[in-house]
PDB file of C-alpha atoms in Angstrom:
ATOM      1  CA  MET A   1     -21.245  -8.580 -17.547  1.00  0.00           C
ATOM      2  CA  TYR A   2     -20.763  -5.123 -19.059  1.00  0.00           C
ATOM      3  CA  GLY A   3     -18.615  -5.825 -22.109  1.00  0.00           C
ATOM      4  CA  VAL A   4     -15.901  -3.526 -20.745  1.00  0.00           C
ATOM      5  CA  SER A   5     -12.176  -4.151 -21.010  1.00  0.00           C
ATOM      6  CA  THR A   6      -8.909  -2.237 -21.045  1.00  0.00           C
ATOM      7  CA  ARG A   7      -5.305  -2.917 -21.965  1.00  0.00           C
ATOM      8  CA  VAL A   8      -2.828  -3.027 -19.079  1.00  0.00           C
ATOM      9  CA  LEU A   9       0.975  -3.093 -19.001  1.00  0.00           C
ATOM     10  CA  VAL A  10       2.451  -4.834 -15.954  1.00  0.00           C
ATOM     11  CA  LYS A  11       5.595  -2.909 -15.005  1.00  0.00           C
ATOM     12  CA  ASP A  12       6.594  -4.534 -11.719  1.00  0.00           C
ATOM     13  CA  VAL A  13       5.444  -7.306  -9.385  1.00  0.00           C
ATOM     14  CA  GLN A  14       7.013  -7.857  -5.971  1.00  0.00           C
ATOM     15  CA  VAL A  15       5.303 -10.868  -4.406  1.00  0.00           C
ATOM     16  CA  ASN A  16       3.264  -9.936  -1.307  1.00  0.00           C
ATOM     17  CA  ARG A  17       4.480  -6.310  -1.553  1.00  0.00           C
ATOM     18  CA  ARG A  18       3.634  -4.423  -4.733  1.00  0.00           C
ATOM     19  CA  ILE A  19       2.019  -4.473  -8.181  1.00  0.00           C
ATOM     20  CA  LEU A  20       2.706  -1.609 -10.596  1.00  0.00           C
ATOM     21  CA  ILE A  21       0.797  -1.264 -13.872  1.00  0.00           C
ATOM     22  CA  ASP A  22      -0.020   1.199 -16.593  1.00  0.00           C
ATOM     23  CA  TRP A  23      -3.805   1.109 -16.875  1.00  0.00           C
ATOM     24  CA  ASN A  24      -6.174   2.024 -19.702  1.00  0.00           C
ATOM     25  CA  LEU A  25      -3.378   2.142 -22.298  1.00  0.00           C
ATOM     26  CA  ASP A  26      -5.594   3.097 -25.250  1.00  0.00           C
ATOM     27  CA  ASP A  27      -7.430   6.023 -23.637  1.00  0.00           C
ATOM     28  CA  GLN A  28      -5.712   8.399 -21.196  1.00  0.00           C
ATOM     29  CA  PRO A  29      -3.391   5.898 -19.480  1.00  0.00           C
ATOM     30  CA  THR A  30      -2.558   6.249 -15.803  1.00  0.00           C
ATOM     31  CA  GLU A  31      -0.185   4.430 -13.491  1.00  0.00           C
ATOM     32  CA  VAL A  32      -1.678   2.273 -10.738  1.00  0.00           C
ATOM     33  CA  GLU A  33       0.366   1.000  -7.809  1.00  0.00           C
ATOM     34  CA  TRP A  34      -1.000  -1.563  -5.366  1.00  0.00           C
ATOM     35  CA  ARG A  35       0.976  -1.826  -2.101  1.00  0.00           C
ATOM     36  CA  PHE A  36       0.481  -4.696   0.346  1.00  0.00           C
ATOM     37  CA  GLU A  37       1.686  -4.691   3.956  1.00  0.00           C
ATOM     38  CA  ALA A  38       1.331  -7.620   6.356  1.00  0.00           C
ATOM     39  CA  ARG A  39      -0.200  -6.585   9.677  1.00  0.00           C
ATOM     40  CA  GLY A  40      -0.450  -9.635  11.895  1.00  0.00           C
ATOM     41  CA  LYS A  41      -3.066 -11.931  10.356  1.00  0.00           C
ATOM     42  CA  ALA A  42      -4.340  -9.121   8.130  1.00  0.00           C
ATOM     43  CA  THR A  43      -3.047  -7.318   5.054  1.00  0.00           C
ATOM     44  CA  TRP A  44      -3.157  -3.549   4.561  1.00  0.00           C
ATOM     45  CA  VAL A  45      -3.757  -2.585   0.929  1.00  0.00           C
ATOM     46  CA  GLU A  46      -3.176   0.859  -0.574  1.00  0.00           C
ATOM     47  CA  ILE A  47      -3.833   1.857  -4.172  1.00  0.00           C
ATOM     48  CA  PHE A  48      -2.204   4.876  -5.799  1.00  0.00           C
ATOM     49  CA  ASN A  49      -3.504   5.966  -9.205  1.00  0.00           C
ATOM     50  CA  ARG A  50      -1.327   8.658 -10.826  1.00  0.00           C
ATOM     51  CA  GLY A  51      -1.167  10.587 -14.060  1.00  0.00           C
ATOM     52  CA  PHE A  52      -4.557  12.233 -14.443  1.00  0.00           C
ATOM     53  CA  PRO A  53      -4.538  15.559 -16.291  1.00  0.00           C
ATOM     54  CA  ALA A  54      -4.981  18.697 -14.162  1.00  0.00           C
ATOM     55  CA  THR A  55      -8.349  19.524 -15.736  1.00  0.00           C
ATOM     56  CA  ASP A  56     -11.992  19.173 -14.738  1.00  0.00           C
ATOM     57  CA  GLU A  57     -12.158  15.997 -16.845  1.00  0.00           C
ATOM     58  CA  GLY A  58      -9.016  14.694 -15.141  1.00  0.00           C
ATOM     59  CA  VAL A  59     -10.565  15.264 -11.709  1.00  0.00           C
ATOM     60  CA  LYS A  60     -13.735  13.476 -12.816  1.00  0.00           C
ATOM     61  CA  ALA A  61     -11.696  10.536 -14.149  1.00  0.00           C
ATOM     62  CA  ALA A  62      -9.692  10.331 -10.900  1.00  0.00           C
ATOM     63  CA  LEU A  63     -12.870  10.296  -8.803  1.00  0.00           C
ATOM     64  CA  ASN A  64     -14.413   7.598 -11.016  1.00  0.00           C
ATOM     65  CA  ALA A  65     -11.251   5.498 -10.691  1.00  0.00           C
ATOM     66  CA  MET A  66     -11.273   5.948  -6.911  1.00  0.00           C
ATOM     67  CA  GLU A  67     -14.898   4.776  -6.772  1.00  0.00           C
ATOM     68  CA  GLY A  68     -14.072   1.731  -8.890  1.00  0.00           C
ATOM     69  CA  PHE A  69     -11.047   0.688  -6.847  1.00  0.00           C
ATOM     70  CA  THR A  70     -13.015   1.227  -3.615  1.00  0.00           C
ATOM     71  CA  LEU A  71     -15.735  -1.138  -4.850  1.00  0.00           C
ATOM     72  CA  VAL A  72     -13.120  -3.711  -5.886  1.00  0.00           C
ATOM     73  CA  LEU A  73     -11.373  -3.617  -2.491  1.00  0.00           C
ATOM     74  CA  ALA A  74     -14.630  -3.787  -0.533  1.00  0.00           C
ATOM     75  CA  GLY A  75     -15.831  -6.686  -2.675  1.00  0.00           C
ATOM     76  CA  ALA A  76     -12.525  -8.545  -2.361  1.00  0.00           C
ATOM     77  CA  LYS A  77     -12.627  -8.169   1.425  1.00  0.00           C
ATOM     78  CA  LEU A  78     -16.146  -9.628   1.626  1.00  0.00           C
ATOM     79  CA  TRP A  79     -15.318 -12.476  -0.734  1.00  0.00           C
ATOM     80  CA  LEU A  80     -11.967 -13.395   0.863  1.00  0.00           C
ATOM     81  CA  GLU A  81     -12.885 -12.974   4.536  1.00  0.00           C
ATOM     82  CA  ARG A  82     -16.563 -13.957   4.617  1.00  0.00           C
ATOM     83  CA  ALA A  83     -17.080 -16.050   1.458  1.00  0.00           C
ATOM     84  CA  ILE A  84     -19.831 -13.623   0.433  1.00  0.00           C
ATOM     85  CA  GLU A  85     -20.165 -12.865  -3.267  1.00  0.00           C
ATOM     86  CA  PRO A  86     -20.800  -9.124  -3.357  1.00  0.00           C
ATOM     87  CA  THR A  87     -22.956  -7.542  -6.030  1.00  0.00           C
ATOM     88  CA  PHE A  88     -21.636  -3.989  -5.684  1.00  0.00           C
ATOM     89  CA  ILE A  89     -21.072  -3.446  -9.395  1.00  0.00           C
ATOM     90  CA  VAL A  90     -24.439  -4.860 -10.470  1.00  0.00           C
ATOM     91  CA  ASP A  91     -26.137  -2.840  -7.736  1.00  0.00           C
ATOM     92  CA  ARG A  92     -24.260   0.336  -8.749  1.00  0.00           C
ATOM     93  CA  PHE A  93     -24.913   0.011 -12.507  1.00  0.00           C
ATOM     94  CA  PRO A  94     -27.965  -2.257 -12.969  1.00  0.00           C
ATOM     95  CA  ASP A  95     -29.044  -0.769 -16.302  1.00  0.00           C
ATOM     96  CA  GLN A  96     -25.699  -1.444 -17.995  1.00  0.00           C
ATOM     97  CA  VAL A  97     -25.640  -5.252 -17.543  1.00  0.00           C
ATOM     98  CA  LEU A  98     -25.578  -7.007 -20.923  1.00  0.00           C
ATOM     99  CA  PRO A  99     -28.858  -8.877 -21.586  1.00  0.00           C
ATOM    100  CA  ASP A 100     -27.160 -12.230 -22.291  1.00  0.00           C
ATOM    101  CA  TRP A 101     -24.903 -12.145 -19.209  1.00  0.00           C
ATOM    102  CA  LYS A 102     -25.379 -15.042 -16.798  1.00  0.00           C
ATOM    103  CA  GLY A 103     -24.196 -14.149 -13.309  1.00  0.00           C
TER     104      GLY A 103
END
C-alpha cells in the first residue's frame, strides 16, 4: 500500500503471553515488547517500545510509534471482534498510497 518495510529481529516468543522484537534494525532500532493477558473471554494487550534517544527527535519518533501501534491495535480489535475491515491507515495517510495498490 505504501511501499514501507523494516527489518525485525524476533528475540523471544512465549505463546499467548509475550512477543519481544528489535524493530527498525537499519535505522534507529528500538525494542518492542507485546504482552498478552487472558481476562475471561477477552485478552488484554500492552505494547512497550523502548530505546528511543533522549532528544527532541527521539520524542517525536516515540510519539509516532505510539500512534502507529495504537492504530494497529484498534484495527485488530475491529477486525477480530466485529469482522470489520478498518481503513485507519488509508484514512490517516491518504496521499501516500501507491498509485498501483489494489486494496
